[in-house]
Coordinates of C-alpha atoms and ligand atoms in Angstrom, one line a residue:
Chain A
X737 CA 0.7 18.6 6.8
X738 CA 4.1 17.3 5.6
X739 CA 6.3 15.3 7.8
X740 CA 9.7 16.3 6.3
X741 CA 11.8 13.8 8.1
X742 CA 10.2 10.7 6.7
X743 CA 10.5 9.8 3.0
X744 CA 11.4 7.1 0.6
X745 CA 14.5 7.2 -1.6
X746 CA 14.0 5.5 -5.0
X747 CA 17.0 3.5 -6.0
X748 CA 16.0 3.7 -9.7
X749 CA 16.0 7.5 -10.2
X750 CA 15.8 8.1 -14.0
X751 CA 13.9 4.9 -14.8
X752 CA 11.3 5.2 -17.5
X753 CA 8.2 4.3 -15.3
X754 CA 5.1 6.2 -16.4
X755 CA 3.7 8.9 -14.2
X756 CA 0.4 8.4 -12.4
X757 CA -1.8 11.4 -11.5
X758 CA -3.8 11.0 -8.3
X759 CA -4.8 13.2 -5.4
X760 CA -4.4 13.3 -1.7
X761 CA -7.0 15.4 0.2
X762 CA -7.9 17.2 -3.0
X763 CA -4.4 18.2 -3.9
X764 CA -3.0 16.7 -7.1
X765 CA 0.1 14.5 -6.7
X766 CA 2.0 12.2 -9.0
X767 CA 3.3 8.7 -8.4
X768 CA 5.1 6.2 -10.6
X769 CA 3.6 3.2 -12.2
X770 CA 4.2 0.3 -9.8
X771 CA 4.0 2.5 -6.6
X772 CA 1.8 1.3 -3.8
X773 CA -0.4 3.9 -2.1
X774 CA 1.9 3.6 0.9
X775 CA 4.8 4.8 -1.2
X776 CA 2.8 7.7 -2.7
X777 CA 1.7 8.8 0.8
X778 CA 5.1 8.6 2.3
X779 CA 6.7 10.4 -0.6
X780 CA 4.2 13.3 -0.4
X781 CA 3.1 13.5 3.2
X782 CA 5.6 11.5 5.2
X783 CA 2.7 9.7 7.0
X784 CA -0.6 7.9 6.2
X785 CA -3.0 8.8 9.0
X786 CA -3.6 9.8 12.5
X787 CA -4.3 6.9 14.9
X788 CA -7.8 6.6 16.2
X789 CA -6.5 6.3 19.7
X790 CA -4.3 9.3 20.6
X791 CA -4.1 11.0 17.2
X792 CA -0.4 10.3 16.7
X793 CA 0.9 10.0 13.2
X794 CA 1.2 6.6 11.6
X795 CA 3.1 5.7 8.5
X796 CA 2.8 1.9 8.1
X797 CA 5.2 -0.6 9.6
X798 CA 5.4 -4.1 8.1
X799 CA 4.8 -3.3 4.5
X800 CA 3.5 -6.8 3.9
X801 CA -0.2 -6.8 4.9
X802 CA 0.4 -8.2 8.4
X803 CA 0.3 -5.3 10.9
X804 CA -2.8 -3.5 9.5
X805 CA -1.3 -0.1 10.4
X806 CA -1.8 1.3 6.9
X807 CA -5.6 1.2 6.3
X808 CA -6.7 4.3 4.4
X809 CA -9.9 5.6 2.7
X810 CA -10.5 6.5 -0.9
X811 CA -13.0 9.2 -1.9
X812 CA -15.3 6.6 -3.4
X813 CA -15.7 5.1 0.0
X814 CA -13.3 2.1 -0.4
X815 CA -11.1 1.2 2.5
X816 CA -7.8 -0.2 1.4
X817 CA -4.5 -1.3 2.9
X818 CA -2.0 1.1 1.5
X819 CA 0.9 -1.3 1.5
X820 CA -0.8 -3.8 -0.7
X821 CA -2.7 -1.6 -3.1
X822 CA -1.1 -0.3 -6.2
X823 CA -1.6 3.3 -7.2
X824 CA -4.0 3.9 -10.1
X825 CA -4.5 7.0 -12.1
X826 CA -7.4 9.1 -10.8
X827 CA -7.4 7.6 -7.3
X828 CA -8.4 10.1 -4.7
X829 CA -7.0 9.5 -1.2
X830 CA -8.8 11.0 1.8
X831 CA -6.7 11.2 5.0
X832 CA -7.2 12.6 8.4
X833 CA -3.7 14.0 8.5
X834 CA -4.8 17.6 8.6
X835 CA -7.2 17.1 11.5
X836 CA -4.5 17.9 14.0
X837 CA -4.3 16.6 17.5
Chain B
X285 CA -13.0 -38.2 1.9
X286 CA -15.8 -38.3 -0.6
X287 CA -16.2 -40.7 -3.4
X288 CA -13.1 -42.7 -4.2
X289 CA -13.5 -42.4 -7.9
X290 CA -13.7 -38.6 -7.9
X291 CA -10.6 -36.6 -8.0
X292 CA -9.9 -35.2 -4.5
X293 CA -10.3 -31.5 -4.2
X294 CA -7.2 -30.0 -2.7
X295 CA -6.7 -26.4 -1.6
X296 CA -3.5 -24.7 -0.7
X297 CA -3.4 -21.4 1.2
X298 CA -0.2 -19.4 0.7
X299 CA 1.8 -18.6 -2.4
X300 CA 5.3 -18.6 -1.0
X301 CA 8.0 -21.3 -1.6
X302 CA 6.1 -23.9 0.5
X303 CA 2.7 -23.4 -1.3
X304 CA 4.4 -23.2 -4.7
X305 CA 6.2 -26.5 -4.2
X306 CA 3.1 -28.2 -2.9
X307 CA 1.1 -26.9 -5.8
X308 CA 3.7 -28.0 -8.3
X309 CA 3.8 -31.6 -7.0
X310 CA 0.0 -31.9 -6.8
X311 CA -0.4 -30.5 -10.3
X312 CA 2.2 -33.0 -11.6
X313 CA 0.1 -35.7 -9.9
X314 CA -2.9 -34.5 -11.9
X315 CA -4.9 -33.2 -9.0
X316 CA -5.3 -29.6 -10.2
X317 CA -5.0 -27.9 -6.8
X318 CA -6.5 -24.6 -6.0
X319 CA -3.9 -22.2 -4.7
X320 CA -5.1 -19.2 -2.7
X321 CA -2.5 -16.4 -2.6
X322 CA -3.1 -13.1 -0.9
X323 CA -0.4 -11.5 -2.9
X324 CA -0.8 -10.7 -6.6
X325 CA 2.1 -12.8 -7.5
X326 CA 3.6 -16.1 -6.3
X327 CA 6.9 -16.0 -4.4
X328 CA 5.8 -15.1 -0.8
X329 CA 7.8 -12.5 1.1
X330 CA 11.2 -14.1 0.5
X331 CA 10.9 -14.4 -3.3
X332 CA 8.6 -11.5 -3.7
X333 CA 8.5 -10.0 -7.2
X334 CA 8.1 -6.3 -7.7
X335 CA 5.1 -5.1 -9.7
X336 CA 5.7 -5.4 -13.4
X337 CA 6.7 -1.8 -14.1
X338 CA 9.6 -2.3 -11.6
X339 CA 10.9 -5.6 -13.0
X340 CA 13.4 -4.0 -15.4
X341 CA 14.8 -1.9 -12.5
X342 CA 15.4 -4.9 -10.1
X343 CA 17.1 -7.9 -11.6
X344 CA 16.7 -11.2 -9.7
X345 CA 20.4 -11.0 -8.8
X346 CA 19.7 -7.6 -7.1
X347 CA 16.5 -8.8 -5.5
X348 CA 17.6 -12.1 -4.1
X349 CA 21.4 -11.9 -4.0
X350 CA 22.9 -15.4 -3.4
X351 CA 19.4 -17.0 -3.5
X352 CA 18.8 -15.7 -7.0
X353 CA 19.3 -19.1 -8.7
X354 CA 17.0 -20.8 -6.2
X355 CA 14.4 -18.1 -6.6
X356 CA 14.5 -18.3 -10.4
X357 CA 14.2 -22.1 -10.3
X358 CA 11.2 -21.9 -8.0
X359 CA 9.5 -19.4 -10.2
X360 CA 10.2 -21.2 -13.5
X361 CA 9.2 -24.7 -12.1
X362 CA 6.0 -23.1 -11.0
X363 CA 5.3 -21.5 -14.3
X364 CA 5.9 -24.8 -16.1
X365 CA 2.9 -26.3 -14.4
X366 CA 0.9 -23.1 -13.9
X367 CA -1.8 -24.2 -16.4
X368 CA -2.5 -27.2 -14.1
X369 CA -3.0 -25.1 -11.0
X370 CA -6.1 -23.0 -10.3
X371 CA -4.2 -20.0 -9.0
X372 CA -6.3 -17.5 -7.2
X373 CA -4.0 -14.6 -6.7
X374 CA -5.0 -11.5 -4.7
X375 CA -7.3 -13.7 -2.7
X376 CA -7.4 -13.6 1.1
X377 CA -8.7 -16.7 2.8
X378 CA -10.2 -15.2 6.0
X379 CA -11.9 -18.2 7.5
X380 CA -11.7 -21.9 7.4
X381 CA -13.9 -24.5 9.0
X382 CA -14.4 -28.3 9.2
X383 CA -17.4 -29.6 7.2
X384 CA -19.8 -31.9 9.0
X385 CA -19.1 -34.9 6.7
X386 CA -15.3 -34.4 6.3
X387 CA -13.4 -31.8 4.3
X388 CA -13.2 -28.1 4.8
X389 CA -14.9 -24.9 3.8
X390 CA -12.8 -21.8 3.1
X391 CA -14.3 -18.3 3.0
X392 CA -12.3 -15.8 0.9
X393 CA -12.3 -12.3 -0.5
X394 CA -11.2 -12.0 -4.1
X395 CA -9.0 -9.5 -5.8
X396 CA -12.1 -7.5 -6.9
X397 CA -13.5 -7.4 -3.4
X398 CA -16.1 -10.1 -4.0
X399 CA -16.8 -12.7 -1.4
X400 CA -16.6 -16.5 -2.1
X401 CA -16.7 -19.9 -0.4
X402 CA -14.7 -22.9 -1.4
X403 CA -15.1 -26.5 -0.3
X404 CA -12.3 -29.0 -0.4
X405 CA -11.4 -32.5 0.8
X406 CA -7.9 -31.6 2.1
X407 CA -5.9 -28.5 2.7
X408 CA -2.3 -27.5 2.9
X409 CA -1.8 -24.3 4.9
X410 CA 1.4 -22.4 4.2
X411 CA 0.7 -18.8 5.2
X412 CA 4.3 -17.9 6.2
X413 CA 5.5 -15.6 8.9
X414 CA 5.9 -12.0 9.8
X415 CA 8.4 -9.9 11.9
X416 CA 8.7 -10.6 15.6
X417 CA 8.9 -7.3 17.3
X418 CA 10.1 -6.2 20.8
X419 CA 8.4 -2.8 21.2
X420 CA 10.2 0.2 22.7
X421 CA 9.2 3.8 23.3
X422 CA 9.0 5.5 19.9
X423 CA 8.4 2.4 17.8
X424 CA 5.1 3.7 16.4
X425 CA 6.7 6.8 15.0
X426 CA 6.6 7.4 11.3
X427 CA 10.0 6.3 9.9
X428 CA 10.2 3.2 12.1
X429 CA 9.7 0.0 10.1
X430 CA 9.8 -3.6 10.8
X431 CA 13.0 -5.3 9.4
X432 CA 10.9 -7.2 6.9
X433 CA 9.1 -4.0 6.0
X434 CA 12.4 -2.2 5.2
X435 CA 13.3 -5.1 3.0
X436 CA 9.9 -5.2 1.3
X437 CA 10.2 -1.5 0.3
X438 CA 13.5 -2.4 -1.3
X439 CA 12.4 -5.6 -3.1
X440 CA 8.8 -4.6 -3.9
X441 CA 9.1 -0.8 -4.4
X442 CA 12.8 -0.2 -5.3
X443 CA 12.9 2.3 -2.5
X444 CA 15.0 2.8 0.6
X445 CA 13.0 3.7 3.8
X446 CA 15.9 6.1 4.5
X447 CA 19.5 6.8 3.3
X448 CA 20.9 6.3 6.7
X449 CA 18.6 3.9 8.6
X450 CA 19.5 2.5 12.0
X451 CA 19.0 -1.3 12.0
X452 CA 18.3 -2.8 15.4
X453 CA 17.3 -6.2 16.7
X454 CA 18.7 -9.7 15.9
X455 CA 18.5 -12.6 13.6
X456 CA 19.7 -13.3 10.1
X457 CA 17.5 -10.6 8.5
X458 CA 19.3 -7.9 10.5
X459 CA 22.6 -8.2 8.7
X460 CA 21.0 -9.2 5.4
X461 CA 18.8 -6.1 5.2
X462 CA 21.5 -3.7 6.4
X463 CA 23.8 -5.2 3.8
X464 CA 21.2 -4.9 1.0
X465 CA 20.7 -1.2 1.9
X466 CA 24.5 -0.6 1.8
X467 CA 24.7 -2.2 -1.6
X468 CA 21.8 -0.3 -3.0
X469 CA 23.2 3.2 -2.2
X470 CA 22.2 3.5 1.4
X471 CA 24.6 4.0 4.3
X472 CA 23.3 2.4 7.4
X473 CA 23.9 4.6 10.4
X474 CA 24.6 1.5 12.6
X475 CA 23.6 -2.1 13.1
X476 CA 22.6 -2.7 16.8
X477 CA 22.7 -6.4 17.3
X478 CA 21.0 -7.7 20.5
X479 CA 22.9 -11.0 20.4
X480 CA 26.3 -11.3 21.8
X481 CA 29.4 -12.6 20.1
X482 CA 29.5 -15.3 22.7
X483 CA 26.0 -16.5 22.0
X484 CA 26.9 -16.8 18.3
X485 CA 30.0 -18.7 19.1
X486 CA 28.1 -21.2 21.3
X487 CA 25.7 -21.8 18.4
X488 CA 28.5 -22.3 15.9
X489 CA 28.3 -26.2 16.0
X490 CA 24.6 -26.2 15.1
X491 CA 25.0 -23.4 12.5
X492 CA 27.6 -25.6 10.8
X493 CA 24.6 -27.7 9.6
X494 CA 24.5 -25.1 6.8
X495 CA 28.0 -23.8 6.6
X496 CA 27.5 -21.7 3.5
X497 CA 24.5 -19.8 5.0
X498 CA 26.3 -19.3 8.3
X499 CA 29.4 -17.9 6.6
X500 CA 27.2 -15.6 4.5
X501 CA 26.0 -13.9 7.7
X502 CA 29.5 -13.5 9.0
X503 CA 30.7 -12.1 5.7
X504 CA 27.9 -9.5 5.6
X505 CA 28.7 -8.3 9.1
X506 CA 32.4 -8.1 8.2
X507 CA 31.6 -6.2 4.9
X508 CA 29.5 -3.7 6.8
X509 CA 32.3 -3.1 9.3
X510 CA 34.7 -2.7 6.4
X511 CA 32.6 0.1 5.0
X512 CA 32.9 1.8 8.4
X513 CA 29.4 1.1 9.5
X514 CA 29.3 0.7 13.2
X515 CA 28.2 -2.8 14.3
X516 CA 27.4 -2.9 18.0
X517 CA 26.9 -6.4 19.4
X518 CA 25.2 -7.4 22.6
X519 CA 23.3 -4.1 22.6
X520 CA 19.6 -3.2 22.7
X521 CA 17.8 -0.3 21.2
X522 CA 16.1 1.2 24.2
X523 CA 14.2 4.1 22.8
X524 CA 13.5 5.9 19.5
X525 CA 12.8 9.6 19.2
X526 CA 12.1 11.9 16.3
X527 CA 14.4 14.9 16.0
X528 CA 14.2 17.9 13.8
X529 CA 16.3 16.2 11.1
X530 CA 15.5 12.5 11.5
X531 CA 15.5 9.7 14.0
X532 CA 17.6 9.1 17.1
X533 CA 18.0 5.6 18.6
X534 CA 19.2 5.3 22.2
X535 CA 21.0 2.0 22.9
X536 CA 22.7 0.3 25.8
X537 CA 24.7 -2.8 26.5
X538 CA 25.9 -4.3 29.7
X539 CA 29.1 -2.2 29.5
X540 CA 28.2 1.0 27.7
X541 CA 25.5 3.1 26.0
X542 CA 25.0 5.7 23.4
X543 CA 22.8 7.2 20.7
X544 CA 22.8 6.9 16.9
X545 CA 21.3 9.5 14.6
X546 CA 19.8 8.3 11.3
X547 CA 16.9 9.1 9.0
X548 CA 14.8 5.9 9.6
X549 CA 14.8 2.9 11.8
X550 CA 14.2 -0.8 11.1
X551 CA 13.6 -3.1 14.0
X552 CA 12.9 -6.9 14.4
X553 CA 13.9 -10.0 16.3
X554 CA 13.5 -12.6 13.7
X555 CA 10.1 -13.9 12.5
X556 CA 7.0 -15.4 14.0
X557 CA 4.6 -17.8 12.3
X558 CA 1.3 -16.7 10.8
X559 CA -0.8 -19.6 12.1
X560 CA -4.3 -18.1 12.4
X561 CA -6.0 -20.4 9.9
X562 CA -4.6 -23.6 11.6
X563 CA -5.9 -22.2 14.9
X564 CA -9.4 -21.6 13.5
X565 CA -9.4 -25.3 12.4
X566 CA -8.6 -26.3 15.9
X567 CA -5.2 -27.7 15.2
X568 CA -3.4 -28.5 18.4
X569 CA -0.5 -26.2 19.4
X570 CA 2.1 -26.2 22.1
X571 CA 4.5 -23.7 23.6
X572 CA 8.0 -24.2 22.1
X573 CA 10.6 -23.2 24.7
X574 CA 13.5 -22.8 22.2
X575 CA 11.8 -20.2 20.2
X576 CA 9.5 -18.9 23.0
X577 CA 6.6 -19.2 20.5
X578 CA 3.4 -21.2 20.3
X579 CA 3.7 -23.6 17.4
X580 CA 1.1 -25.8 15.7
X581 CA 1.9 -29.4 16.3
X582 CA 2.8 -31.4 13.2
X583 CA 4.4 -34.7 12.5
X584 CA 7.7 -34.6 10.5
X585 CA 5.7 -34.6 7.2
X586 CA 3.4 -31.7 8.1
X587 CA 0.3 -33.6 9.3
X588 CA -1.6 -31.6 12.0
X589 CA -3.9 -33.0 14.7
X590 CA -6.8 -32.4 12.3
X591 CA -7.1 -35.1 9.7
X592 CA -6.8 -33.7 6.1
X593 CA -5.1 -30.5 7.2
X594 CA -1.3 -30.1 6.6
X595 CA 1.1 -27.4 7.4
X596 CA 4.3 -26.3 5.5
X597 CA 6.8 -23.6 5.5
X598 CA 7.4 -20.9 8.1
X599 CA 3.8 -21.2 9.3
X600 CA 4.9 -24.4 11.1
X601 CA 8.0 -22.8 12.8
X602 CA 10.7 -20.5 11.4
X603 CA 13.1 -22.5 9.1
X604 CA 13.3 -20.1 6.2
X605 CA 12.6 -20.2 2.5
X606 CA 15.0 -23.1 1.6
X607 CA 13.3 -25.4 4.1
X608 CA 9.9 -24.2 3.0
X609 CA 10.4 -25.7 -0.4
X610 CA 11.2 -29.1 1.1
X611 CA 8.3 -28.8 3.5
X612 CA 5.8 -27.9 0.8
X613 CA 6.8 -30.8 -1.3
X614 CA 6.8 -33.2 1.6
X615 CA 3.4 -32.1 2.8
X616 CA 2.1 -32.7 -0.7
X617 CA 3.6 -36.2 -0.8
X618 CA 2.2 -36.9 2.7
X619 CA -1.2 -35.8 1.4
X620 CA -1.0 -37.9 -1.7
X621 CA 0.1 -41.0 0.3
X622 CA -2.8 -40.5 2.8
X623 CA -5.3 -40.2 0.0
X624 CA -3.8 -43.4 -1.4
X625 CA -3.4 -41.5 -4.7
X626 CA 0.3 -42.0 -5.1
X627 CA 3.3 -42.5 -2.9
X628 CA 7.1 -42.1 -3.0
X629 CA 8.4 -43.3 0.3
X630 CA 12.0 -42.8 -0.6
X631 CA 11.5 -39.2 -1.7
X632 CA 9.6 -38.6 1.6
X633 CA 12.6 -40.0 3.5
X634 CA 15.0 -37.8 1.6
X635 CA 12.9 -34.7 2.3
X636 CA 12.6 -35.6 6.0
X637 CA 16.3 -35.9 6.3
X638 CA 16.8 -32.5 4.5
X639 CA 14.4 -30.9 6.9
X640 CA 16.0 -32.3 10.0
X641 CA 19.3 -30.7 8.9
X642 CA 17.4 -27.4 8.5
X643 CA 15.9 -28.0 12.0
X644 CA 19.4 -28.3 13.5
X645 CA 20.3 -25.0 11.8
X646 CA 17.2 -23.3 13.0
X647 CA 17.9 -24.4 16.6
X648 CA 21.4 -22.9 16.1
X649 CA 19.9 -19.6 14.9
X650 CA 17.6 -19.5 18.0
X651 CA 20.6 -20.0 20.2
X652 CA 22.7 -17.4 18.4
X653 CA 19.8 -14.9 18.2
X654 CA 17.6 -15.6 21.2
X655 CA 14.5 -13.4 21.6
X656 CA 15.2 -11.1 24.5
X657 CA 12.3 -12.4 26.5
X658 CA 13.7 -10.9 29.8
X659 CA 13.4 -7.4 28.3
X660 CA 9.6 -7.6 28.3
X661 CA 9.3 -7.4 32.1
X662 CA 11.4 -4.2 32.1
X663 CA 9.7 -2.4 29.2
X664 CA 9.3 1.3 30.2
X665 CA 5.8 2.1 31.3
X666 CA 5.2 4.5 28.4
X667 CA 5.9 1.8 25.8
X668 CA 3.0 1.3 23.4
X669 CA 2.5 -2.4 23.4
X670 CA -0.7 -2.6 21.2
X671 CA -0.3 -0.1 18.4
X672 CA -3.8 -0.7 17.0
X673 CA -5.5 0.3 20.2
X674 CA -2.8 2.5 21.7
X675 CA -2.4 0.4 24.9
X676 CA 0.7 1.1 26.9
X677 CA 2.8 -1.3 29.1
X678 CA 1.6 0.7 32.2
X679 CA -2.1 0.2 31.2
X680 CA -1.4 -3.5 30.8
X681 CA 0.4 -3.7 34.1
X682 CA -2.5 -2.0 35.8
X683 CA -5.0 -4.4 34.2
X684 CA -2.9 -7.3 35.4
X685 CA -2.8 -6.0 39.0
X686 CA -6.5 -5.2 39.0
X687 CA -7.9 -8.3 37.4
X688 CA -5.3 -11.0 37.9
X689 CA -6.4 -12.5 34.5
X690 CA -6.0 -16.2 34.3
X691 CA -4.6 -16.1 30.7
X692 CA -3.7 -13.7 27.9
X693 CA -7.2 -13.9 26.4
X694 CA -8.7 -12.6 29.7
X695 CA -6.1 -9.9 29.7
X696 CA -7.2 -8.9 26.2
X697 CA -10.8 -8.6 27.3
X698 CA -9.9 -6.5 30.3
X699 CA -7.4 -4.2 28.5
X700 CA -8.4 -4.2 24.8
X701 CA -4.8 -5.2 24.0
X702 CA -5.0 -7.3 20.9
X703 CA -8.5 -6.3 20.0
X704 CA -7.5 -4.1 17.1
X705 CA -7.1 -4.7 13.4
X706 CA -4.0 -6.9 13.6
X707 CA -5.6 -9.2 16.2
X708 CA -2.6 -9.2 18.4
X709 CA -0.1 -10.3 15.8
X710 CA 2.4 -7.8 17.1
X711 CA 1.4 -7.4 20.8
X712 CA 0.1 -10.9 21.7
X713 CA 3.5 -12.3 22.8
X714 CA 4.4 -9.1 24.6
X715 CA 1.2 -9.1 26.6
X716 CA 1.7 -12.7 27.4
X717 CA 5.3 -11.9 28.5
X718 CA 4.1 -9.1 30.8
X719 CA 1.5 -11.5 32.3
X720 CA 4.0 -14.3 33.0
X721 CA 6.5 -11.9 34.5
X722 CA 4.1 -10.0 36.7
X723 CA 2.2 -13.0 38.1
X724 CA 5.0 -15.5 38.0
X725 CA 3.2 -17.9 35.7
X726 CA 4.6 -20.1 32.9
X727 CA 4.1 -19.3 29.2
X728 CA 2.1 -22.6 29.0
X729 CA -0.4 -21.2 31.6
X730 CA -1.0 -17.8 30.1
X731 CA -1.5 -19.2 26.6
X732 CA -1.7 -17.2 23.4
X733 CA -4.2 -14.9 21.9
X734 CA -6.9 -16.9 20.0
X735 CA -7.3 -16.2 16.3
X736 CA -10.7 -15.0 15.2
X737 CA -12.4 -14.9 11.8
X738 CA -11.9 -12.8 9.8
X739 CA -8.2 -13.2 10.4
X740 CA -7.6 -9.9 8.6
X741 CA -10.0 -7.0 8.2
X742 CA -12.4 -7.3 5.3
X743 CA -12.9 -3.8 4.0
X744 CA -16.6 -4.2 3.2
X745 CA -17.6 -5.2 6.7
X746 CA -15.2 -2.8 8.2
X747 CA -16.7 0.1 6.4
X748 CA -20.1 -0.8 7.8
X749 CA -18.7 -1.1 11.3
X750 CA -16.8 2.2 11.1
X751 CA -19.7 4.1 9.5
X752 CA -21.9 2.8 12.3
X753 CA -19.4 4.1 14.9
X754 CA -19.2 7.5 13.3
X755 CA -22.9 8.1 12.9
Ligands
LIG2384 S1 2.1 -1.7 6.6 FE1 1.6 -3.4 7.8 S2 -0.3 -4.0 6.8 FE2 0.3 -2.4 5.6

């Protein structure tokens, strides 16, 4: 699932930030050193999760750890807030985005 | 407060300008305060620093604009005494309670996920603020951000949430963020400002308490217009929809209406205080008619109704980062004086005067950018009010009719609105507004949603709860 309309635009294209390899639902993706998991998910999937109530797509809201809209799961079982967690090499994000409605 | 000969143990919660200034003064007084900061770096939201790999991309001048000098002074003053502060960054204080024999106990989750408890004799709470949101149909769609969120992506991630976002709402952030986007290569599709030109004019005498800041807002609006960006005053965003190519915002004013296409939307009507920890302590609060918000009661120096607990910064009412620095220092002076550790009455008087100027300016802002309380009663039925639990305005209206709840906490129990992960941070005031409108009650009668510990989800316990639910 890719939500084509929603994405971030980096204002520093061409900067020399290191690439980070991680995965979303088993598929390899790259982020940049300093990206939050929220940024990685928006860039690659345009959303973070489907809401428990109703199944509609959610993509974060406040970006500052207040609204709690961005909780996601990592393959190792950890639950993290995507907007306040920096991407690290090897992280495996598991979403429910493909579960459909 | 413990043995007089022992050094008093002081905790500060919040690493924004208020917490940083409080910590700086207490450190200079030799008290080695413990500073709990949920963020990895000091600075709060306003002076947020990007993660290290992004520092070369975003200079302070780009990050903070006209506040760059102030931001750098704050950061460098803090660094100068950092070795005399026990700075616990990445640490969430999720509960606080009074100890039987005086003092407080804080429960916290550390950066590595471990749990801890911390006892102290006095505490300065400075947990800041978040966006104040008036929901509308479509506000939960991907691509819709809070105003602060759109700014955080810029300051913290060097990213724009869209190239052509629509900015809608009111308050100083509205023009500031739109202007920052325009400067960083975006082209805002429009600025939809709920406040009217007349309201701003009426507030002008009060805004003159800080002429430079007031002019800055006007200059940004003018600069946006000059770039051909539509600025629509006295208009409300009524509805957001996702189209094949982006986002569409339907707006209306008393005289006209229209729609704007963009590729993202940022919404917000100013800020609201994050006061959960003070509530857990039992600090007295009251409804403030000017802002339409419940605020924790403090004296002019930040003392709450609970002895030994002080408040500073936006947590005690929205006055902005500039005032937060004064308030943080003042609360620390008040605390030092109350402990009979050290006093500087003339400095306290200076800070009180500075803050009362800021107060006048704040009242001006509230007049210029009033929260459109009247729009709550007419929210379309399909509007999601509680985004955590997916509760619509119609579900709330039904619950109100069926149960006639005495206050908003009863309404929460009947409807689940506010029971989700955010604890009603976003929906609480809206649910209260629906209740007052429908039953003809006053805001004082319906109250506000009570904070509960943990004030934010703690992943470990949440995992257990959710696993239990799935199995
Ligand atoms: S986006 Fe609001 S808490 Fe992460």
